[in-house]
PDB file of C-alpha atoms in Angstrom:
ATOM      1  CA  UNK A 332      -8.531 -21.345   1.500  1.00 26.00           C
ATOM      2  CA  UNK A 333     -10.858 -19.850  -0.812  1.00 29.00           C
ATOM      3  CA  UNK A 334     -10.409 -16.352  -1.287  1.00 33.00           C
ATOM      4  CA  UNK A 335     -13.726 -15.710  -2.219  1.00 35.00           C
ATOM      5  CA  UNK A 336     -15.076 -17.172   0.737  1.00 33.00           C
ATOM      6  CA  UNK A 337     -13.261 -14.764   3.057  1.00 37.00           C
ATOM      7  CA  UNK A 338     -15.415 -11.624   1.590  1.00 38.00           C
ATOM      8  CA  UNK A 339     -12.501  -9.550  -0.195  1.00 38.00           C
ATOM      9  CA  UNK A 340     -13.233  -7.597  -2.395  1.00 39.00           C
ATOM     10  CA  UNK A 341     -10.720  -5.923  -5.001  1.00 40.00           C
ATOM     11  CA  UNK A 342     -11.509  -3.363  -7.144  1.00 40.00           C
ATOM     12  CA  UNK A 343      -9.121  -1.581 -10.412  1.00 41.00           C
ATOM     13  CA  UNK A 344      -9.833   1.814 -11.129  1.00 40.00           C
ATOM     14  CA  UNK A 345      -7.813   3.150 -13.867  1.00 40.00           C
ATOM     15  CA  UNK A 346      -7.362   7.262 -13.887  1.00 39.00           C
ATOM     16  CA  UNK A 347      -5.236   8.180 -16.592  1.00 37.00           C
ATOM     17  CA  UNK A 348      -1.814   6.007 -15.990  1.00 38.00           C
ATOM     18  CA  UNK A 349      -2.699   5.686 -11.913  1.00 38.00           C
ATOM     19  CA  UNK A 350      -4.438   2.598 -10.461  1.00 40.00           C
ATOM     20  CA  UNK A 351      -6.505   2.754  -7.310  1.00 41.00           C
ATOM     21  CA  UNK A 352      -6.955  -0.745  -5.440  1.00 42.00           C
ATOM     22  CA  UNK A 353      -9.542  -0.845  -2.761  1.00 40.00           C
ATOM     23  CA  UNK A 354      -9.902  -3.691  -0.744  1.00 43.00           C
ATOM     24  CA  UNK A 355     -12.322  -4.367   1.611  1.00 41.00           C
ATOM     25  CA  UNK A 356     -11.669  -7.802   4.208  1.00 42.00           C
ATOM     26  CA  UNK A 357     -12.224  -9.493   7.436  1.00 42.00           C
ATOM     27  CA  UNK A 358      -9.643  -7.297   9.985  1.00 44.00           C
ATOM     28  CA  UNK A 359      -9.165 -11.238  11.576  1.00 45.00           C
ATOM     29  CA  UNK A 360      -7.814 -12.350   8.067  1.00 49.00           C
ATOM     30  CA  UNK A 361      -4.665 -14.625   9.662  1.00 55.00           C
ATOM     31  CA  UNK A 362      -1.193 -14.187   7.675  1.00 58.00           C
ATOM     32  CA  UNK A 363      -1.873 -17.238   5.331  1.00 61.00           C
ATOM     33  CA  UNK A 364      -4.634 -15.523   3.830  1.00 61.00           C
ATOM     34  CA  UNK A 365      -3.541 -12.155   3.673  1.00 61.00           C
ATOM     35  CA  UNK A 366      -0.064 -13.723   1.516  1.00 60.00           C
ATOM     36  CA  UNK A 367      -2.335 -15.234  -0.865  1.00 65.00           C
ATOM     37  CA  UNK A 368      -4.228 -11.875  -1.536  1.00 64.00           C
ATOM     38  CA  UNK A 369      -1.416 -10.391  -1.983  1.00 63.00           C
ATOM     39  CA  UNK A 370       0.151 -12.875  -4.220  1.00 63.00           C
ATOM     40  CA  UNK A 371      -2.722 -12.647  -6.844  1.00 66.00           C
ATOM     41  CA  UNK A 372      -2.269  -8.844  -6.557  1.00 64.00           C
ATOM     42  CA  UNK A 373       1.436  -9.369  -7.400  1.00 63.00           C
ATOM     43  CA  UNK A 374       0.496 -11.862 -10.045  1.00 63.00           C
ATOM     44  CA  UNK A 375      -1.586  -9.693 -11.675  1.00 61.00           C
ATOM     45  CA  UNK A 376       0.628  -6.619 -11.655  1.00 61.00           C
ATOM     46  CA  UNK A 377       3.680  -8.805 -12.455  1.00 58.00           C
ATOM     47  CA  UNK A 378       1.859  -9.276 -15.935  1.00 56.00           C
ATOM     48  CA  UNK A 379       3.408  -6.175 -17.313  1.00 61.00           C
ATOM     49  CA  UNK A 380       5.690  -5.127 -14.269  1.00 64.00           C
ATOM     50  CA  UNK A 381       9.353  -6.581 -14.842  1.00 73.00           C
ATOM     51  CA  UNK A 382      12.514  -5.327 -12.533  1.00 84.00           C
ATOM     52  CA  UNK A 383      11.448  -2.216 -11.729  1.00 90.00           C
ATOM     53  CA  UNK A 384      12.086   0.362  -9.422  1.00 95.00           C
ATOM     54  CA  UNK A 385       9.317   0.623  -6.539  1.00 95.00           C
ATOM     55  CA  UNK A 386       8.816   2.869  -3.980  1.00 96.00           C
ATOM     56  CA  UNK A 387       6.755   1.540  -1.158  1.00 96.00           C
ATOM     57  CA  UNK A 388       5.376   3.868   1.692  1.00 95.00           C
ATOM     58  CA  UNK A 389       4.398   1.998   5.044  1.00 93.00           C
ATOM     59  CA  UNK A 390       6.407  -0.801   3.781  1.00 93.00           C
ATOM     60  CA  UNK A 391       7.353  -2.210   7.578  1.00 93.00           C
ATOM     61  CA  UNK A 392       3.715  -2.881   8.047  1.00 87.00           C
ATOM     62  CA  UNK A 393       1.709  -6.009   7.891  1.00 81.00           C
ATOM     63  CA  UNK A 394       0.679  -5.803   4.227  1.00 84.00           C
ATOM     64  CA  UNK A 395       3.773  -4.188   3.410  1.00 89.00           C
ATOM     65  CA  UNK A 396       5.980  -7.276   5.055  1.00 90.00           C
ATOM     66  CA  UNK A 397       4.277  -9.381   2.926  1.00 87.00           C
ATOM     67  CA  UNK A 398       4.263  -7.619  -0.223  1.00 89.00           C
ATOM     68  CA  UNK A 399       7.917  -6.651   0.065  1.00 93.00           C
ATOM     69  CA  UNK A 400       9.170  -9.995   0.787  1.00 91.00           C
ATOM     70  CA  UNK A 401       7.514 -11.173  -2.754  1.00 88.00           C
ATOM     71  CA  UNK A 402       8.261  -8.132  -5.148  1.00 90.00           C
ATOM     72  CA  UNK A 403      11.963  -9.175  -3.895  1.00 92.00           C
ATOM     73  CA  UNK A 404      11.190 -12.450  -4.964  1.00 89.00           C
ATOM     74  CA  UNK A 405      10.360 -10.957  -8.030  1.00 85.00           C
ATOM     75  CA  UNK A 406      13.441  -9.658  -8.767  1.00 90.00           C
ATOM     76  CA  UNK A 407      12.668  -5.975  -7.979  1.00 92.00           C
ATOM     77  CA  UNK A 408      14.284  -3.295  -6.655  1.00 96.00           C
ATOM     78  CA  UNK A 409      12.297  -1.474  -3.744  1.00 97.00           C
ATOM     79  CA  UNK A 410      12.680   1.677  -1.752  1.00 97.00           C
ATOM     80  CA  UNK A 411      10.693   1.815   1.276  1.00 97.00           C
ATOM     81  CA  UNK A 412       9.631   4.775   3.118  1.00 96.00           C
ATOM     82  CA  UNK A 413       7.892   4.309   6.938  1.00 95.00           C
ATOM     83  CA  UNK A 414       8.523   5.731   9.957  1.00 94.00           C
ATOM     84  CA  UNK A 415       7.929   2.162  11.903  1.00 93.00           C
ATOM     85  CA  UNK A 416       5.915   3.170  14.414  1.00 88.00           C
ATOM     86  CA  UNK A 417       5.396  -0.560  14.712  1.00 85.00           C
ATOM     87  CA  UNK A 418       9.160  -2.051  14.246  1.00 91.00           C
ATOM     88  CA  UNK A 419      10.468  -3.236  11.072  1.00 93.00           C
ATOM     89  CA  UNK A 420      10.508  -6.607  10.318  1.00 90.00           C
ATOM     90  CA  UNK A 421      12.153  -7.050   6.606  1.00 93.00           C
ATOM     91  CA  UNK A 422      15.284  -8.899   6.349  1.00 92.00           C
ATOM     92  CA  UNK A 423      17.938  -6.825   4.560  1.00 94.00           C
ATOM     93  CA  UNK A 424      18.093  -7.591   0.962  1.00 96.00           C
ATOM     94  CA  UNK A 425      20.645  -6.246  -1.356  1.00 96.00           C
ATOM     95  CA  UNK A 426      17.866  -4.726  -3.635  1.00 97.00           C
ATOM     96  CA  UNK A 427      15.847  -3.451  -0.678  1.00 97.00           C
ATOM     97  CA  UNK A 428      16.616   0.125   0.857  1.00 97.00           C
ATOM     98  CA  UNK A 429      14.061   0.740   3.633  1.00 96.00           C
ATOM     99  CA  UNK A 430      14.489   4.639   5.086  1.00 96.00           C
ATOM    100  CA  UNK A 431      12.525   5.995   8.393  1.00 96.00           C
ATOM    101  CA  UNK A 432      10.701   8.957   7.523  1.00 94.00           C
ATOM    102  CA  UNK A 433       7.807   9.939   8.325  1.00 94.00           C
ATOM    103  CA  UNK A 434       5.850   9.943   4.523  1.00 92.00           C
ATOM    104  CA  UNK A 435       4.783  14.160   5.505  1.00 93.00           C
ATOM    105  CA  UNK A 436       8.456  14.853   5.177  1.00 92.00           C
ATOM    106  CA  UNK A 437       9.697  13.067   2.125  1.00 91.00           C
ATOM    107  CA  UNK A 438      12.107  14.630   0.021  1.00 93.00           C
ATOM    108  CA  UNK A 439      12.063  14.646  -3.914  1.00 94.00           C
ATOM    109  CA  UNK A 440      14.816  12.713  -4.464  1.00 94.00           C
ATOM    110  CA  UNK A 441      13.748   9.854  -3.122  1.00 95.00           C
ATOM    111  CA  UNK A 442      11.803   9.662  -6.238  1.00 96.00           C
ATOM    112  CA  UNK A 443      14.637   9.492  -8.414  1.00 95.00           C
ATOM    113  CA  UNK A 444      14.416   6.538 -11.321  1.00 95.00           C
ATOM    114  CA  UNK A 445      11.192   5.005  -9.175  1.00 95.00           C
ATOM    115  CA  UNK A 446       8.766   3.886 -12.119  1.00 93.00           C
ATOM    116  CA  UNK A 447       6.130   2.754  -9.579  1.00 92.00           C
ATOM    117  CA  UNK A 448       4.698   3.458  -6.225  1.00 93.00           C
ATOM    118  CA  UNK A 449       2.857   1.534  -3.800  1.00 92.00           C
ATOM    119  CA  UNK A 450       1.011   3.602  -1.234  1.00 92.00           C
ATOM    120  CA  UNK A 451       0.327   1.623   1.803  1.00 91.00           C
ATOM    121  CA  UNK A 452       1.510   3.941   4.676  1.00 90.00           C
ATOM    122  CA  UNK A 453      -2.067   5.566   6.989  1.00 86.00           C
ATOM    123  CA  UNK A 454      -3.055   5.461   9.983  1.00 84.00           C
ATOM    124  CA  UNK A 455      -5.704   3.034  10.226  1.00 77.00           C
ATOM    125  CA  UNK A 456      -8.673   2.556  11.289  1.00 72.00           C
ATOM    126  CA  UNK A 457     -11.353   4.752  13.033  1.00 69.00           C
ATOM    127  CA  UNK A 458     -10.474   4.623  16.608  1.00 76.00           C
ATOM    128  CA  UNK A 459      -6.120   5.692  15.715  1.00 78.00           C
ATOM    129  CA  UNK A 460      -7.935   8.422  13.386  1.00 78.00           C
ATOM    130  CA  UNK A 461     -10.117  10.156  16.497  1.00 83.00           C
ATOM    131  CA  UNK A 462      -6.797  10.322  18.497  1.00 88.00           C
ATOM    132  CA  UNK A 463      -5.584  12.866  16.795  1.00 89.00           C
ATOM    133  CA  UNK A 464      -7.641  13.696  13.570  1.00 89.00           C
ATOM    134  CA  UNK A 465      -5.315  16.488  12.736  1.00 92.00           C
ATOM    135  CA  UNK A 466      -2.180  14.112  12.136  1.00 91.00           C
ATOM    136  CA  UNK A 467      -4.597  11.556  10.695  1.00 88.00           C
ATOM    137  CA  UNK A 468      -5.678  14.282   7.609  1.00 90.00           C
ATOM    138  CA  UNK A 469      -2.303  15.292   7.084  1.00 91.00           C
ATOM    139  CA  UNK A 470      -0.924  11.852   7.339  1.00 90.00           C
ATOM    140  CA  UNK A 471      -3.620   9.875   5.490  1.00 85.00           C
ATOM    141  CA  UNK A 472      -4.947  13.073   2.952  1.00 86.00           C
ATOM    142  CA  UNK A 473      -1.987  15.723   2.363  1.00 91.00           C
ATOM    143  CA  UNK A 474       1.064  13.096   2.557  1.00 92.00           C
ATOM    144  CA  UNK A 475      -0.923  11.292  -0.034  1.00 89.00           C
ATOM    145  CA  UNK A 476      -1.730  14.067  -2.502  1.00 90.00           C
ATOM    146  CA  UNK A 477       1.890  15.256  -2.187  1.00 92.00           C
ATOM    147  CA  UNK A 478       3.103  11.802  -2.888  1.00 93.00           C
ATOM    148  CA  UNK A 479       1.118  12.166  -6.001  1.00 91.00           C
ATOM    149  CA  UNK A 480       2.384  15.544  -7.009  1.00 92.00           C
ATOM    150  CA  UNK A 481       5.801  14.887  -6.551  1.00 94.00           C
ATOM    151  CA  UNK A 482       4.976  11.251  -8.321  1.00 93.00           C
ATOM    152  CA  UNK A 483       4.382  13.654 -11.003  1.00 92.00           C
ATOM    153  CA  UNK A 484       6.829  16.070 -11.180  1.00 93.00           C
ATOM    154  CA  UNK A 485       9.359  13.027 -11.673  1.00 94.00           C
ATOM    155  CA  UNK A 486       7.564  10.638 -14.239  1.00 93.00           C
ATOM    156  CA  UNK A 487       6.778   8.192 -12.034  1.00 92.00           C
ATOM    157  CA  UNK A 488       4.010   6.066 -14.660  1.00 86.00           C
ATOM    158  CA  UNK A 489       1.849   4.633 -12.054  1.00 87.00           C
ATOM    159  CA  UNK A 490       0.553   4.905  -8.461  1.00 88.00           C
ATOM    160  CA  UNK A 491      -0.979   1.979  -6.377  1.00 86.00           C
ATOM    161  CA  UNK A 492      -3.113   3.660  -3.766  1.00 82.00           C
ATOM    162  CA  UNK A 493      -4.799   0.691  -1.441  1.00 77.00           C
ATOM    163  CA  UNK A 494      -7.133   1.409   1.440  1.00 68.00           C
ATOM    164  CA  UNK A 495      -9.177  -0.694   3.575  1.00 63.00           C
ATOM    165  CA  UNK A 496     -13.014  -0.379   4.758  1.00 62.00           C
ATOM    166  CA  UNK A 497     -12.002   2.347   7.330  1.00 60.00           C
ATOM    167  CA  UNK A 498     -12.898   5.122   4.102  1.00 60.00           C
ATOM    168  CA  UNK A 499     -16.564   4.175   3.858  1.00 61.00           C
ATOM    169  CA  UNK A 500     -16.487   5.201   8.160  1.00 63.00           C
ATOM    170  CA  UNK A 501     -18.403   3.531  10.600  1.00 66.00           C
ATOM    171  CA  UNK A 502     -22.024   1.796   9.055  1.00 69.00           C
ATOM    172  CA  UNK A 503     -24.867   0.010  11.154  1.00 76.00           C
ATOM    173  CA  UNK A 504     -24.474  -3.041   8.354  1.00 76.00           C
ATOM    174  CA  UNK A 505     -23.066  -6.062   8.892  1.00 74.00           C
ATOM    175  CA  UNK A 506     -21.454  -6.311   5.409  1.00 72.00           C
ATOM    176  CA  UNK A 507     -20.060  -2.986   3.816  1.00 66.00           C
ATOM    177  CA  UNK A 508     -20.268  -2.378  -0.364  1.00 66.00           C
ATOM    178  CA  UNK A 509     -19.351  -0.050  -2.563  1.00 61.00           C
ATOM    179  CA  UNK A 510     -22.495   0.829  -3.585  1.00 64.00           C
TER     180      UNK A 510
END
């Protein structure tokens, strides 16, 4: 149960008011383990984060479940954006609205009174990316810089951007750093 033992790794950048969370772990990490990263995450942010609006993109997702279900707990209000390619399993929740959309189409109002952002929604991994590389950069690169402009243009005061190994690509070592 130690989280240490189970090789993630979190890094904090700060840029400006925008945080960027990497993570690197295990892609066998069982549920169990990937709740309690997430709960320290939460902890953490939770320090200085009280009822707020969130906006979550790729929400229906593994991580996203998870996180979701706790920022509720939380006593947040979140709007998630994700097209669920892969179903959507959150319960309905009087201070969750969860919209399909596909994050390359989202619409500036949707941003409206959001103070924070959570950006979760990629497609993952190396193999999905090679499918079709053009929908990958436009999905994982343009949705994301637009998400950032538009963040922007309606004072949202911080961005969460979290990605997993897949950025450093594919390396001959066993264990991938930073360095």
């Amino acid at each position: 149960k130690q989280l240490n033992s189970q090789r993630i790794k979190v890094k904090f950048s700060r840029i400006k008011n925008y945080f960027i969370i990497t993570y690197l772990f295990n892609h066998d990490m069982d549920n169990f383990k990937m709740k309690v990263f997430f709960y320290r995450m939460i902890n953490l942010l939770n320090k200085t984060w009280n009822n707020l609006k969130i906006l979550i993109t790729g929400g229906c997702g593994f991580k996203g479940t998870v996180l979701i279900e706790k920022l509720l707990k939380d006593g947040h209000e979140i709007l998630n954006l994700d097209n669920r390619w892969f179903g959507n399993y959150l319960d309905d929740h009087p201070r969750l609205k969860n919209i399909k959309c596909d994050i390359r189409d989202m619409k500036l109002d949707y941003f409206d009174g959001v103070e924070r952002i959570i950006h979760l929604a990629n497609i993952a991994n190396d193999p999905a990316v090679d499918l079709n590389p053009v929908m990958s950069w436009e999905v994982n690169v343009l949705a994301g810089q637009r998400l950032a402009e538009n963040a922007i243009k309606s004072g949202v005061k911080q961005i969460i951007y979290a990605s997993s190994g897949s950025v450093y690509g594919i390396k001959e070592e066993e264990k991938v750093t930073e360095e």
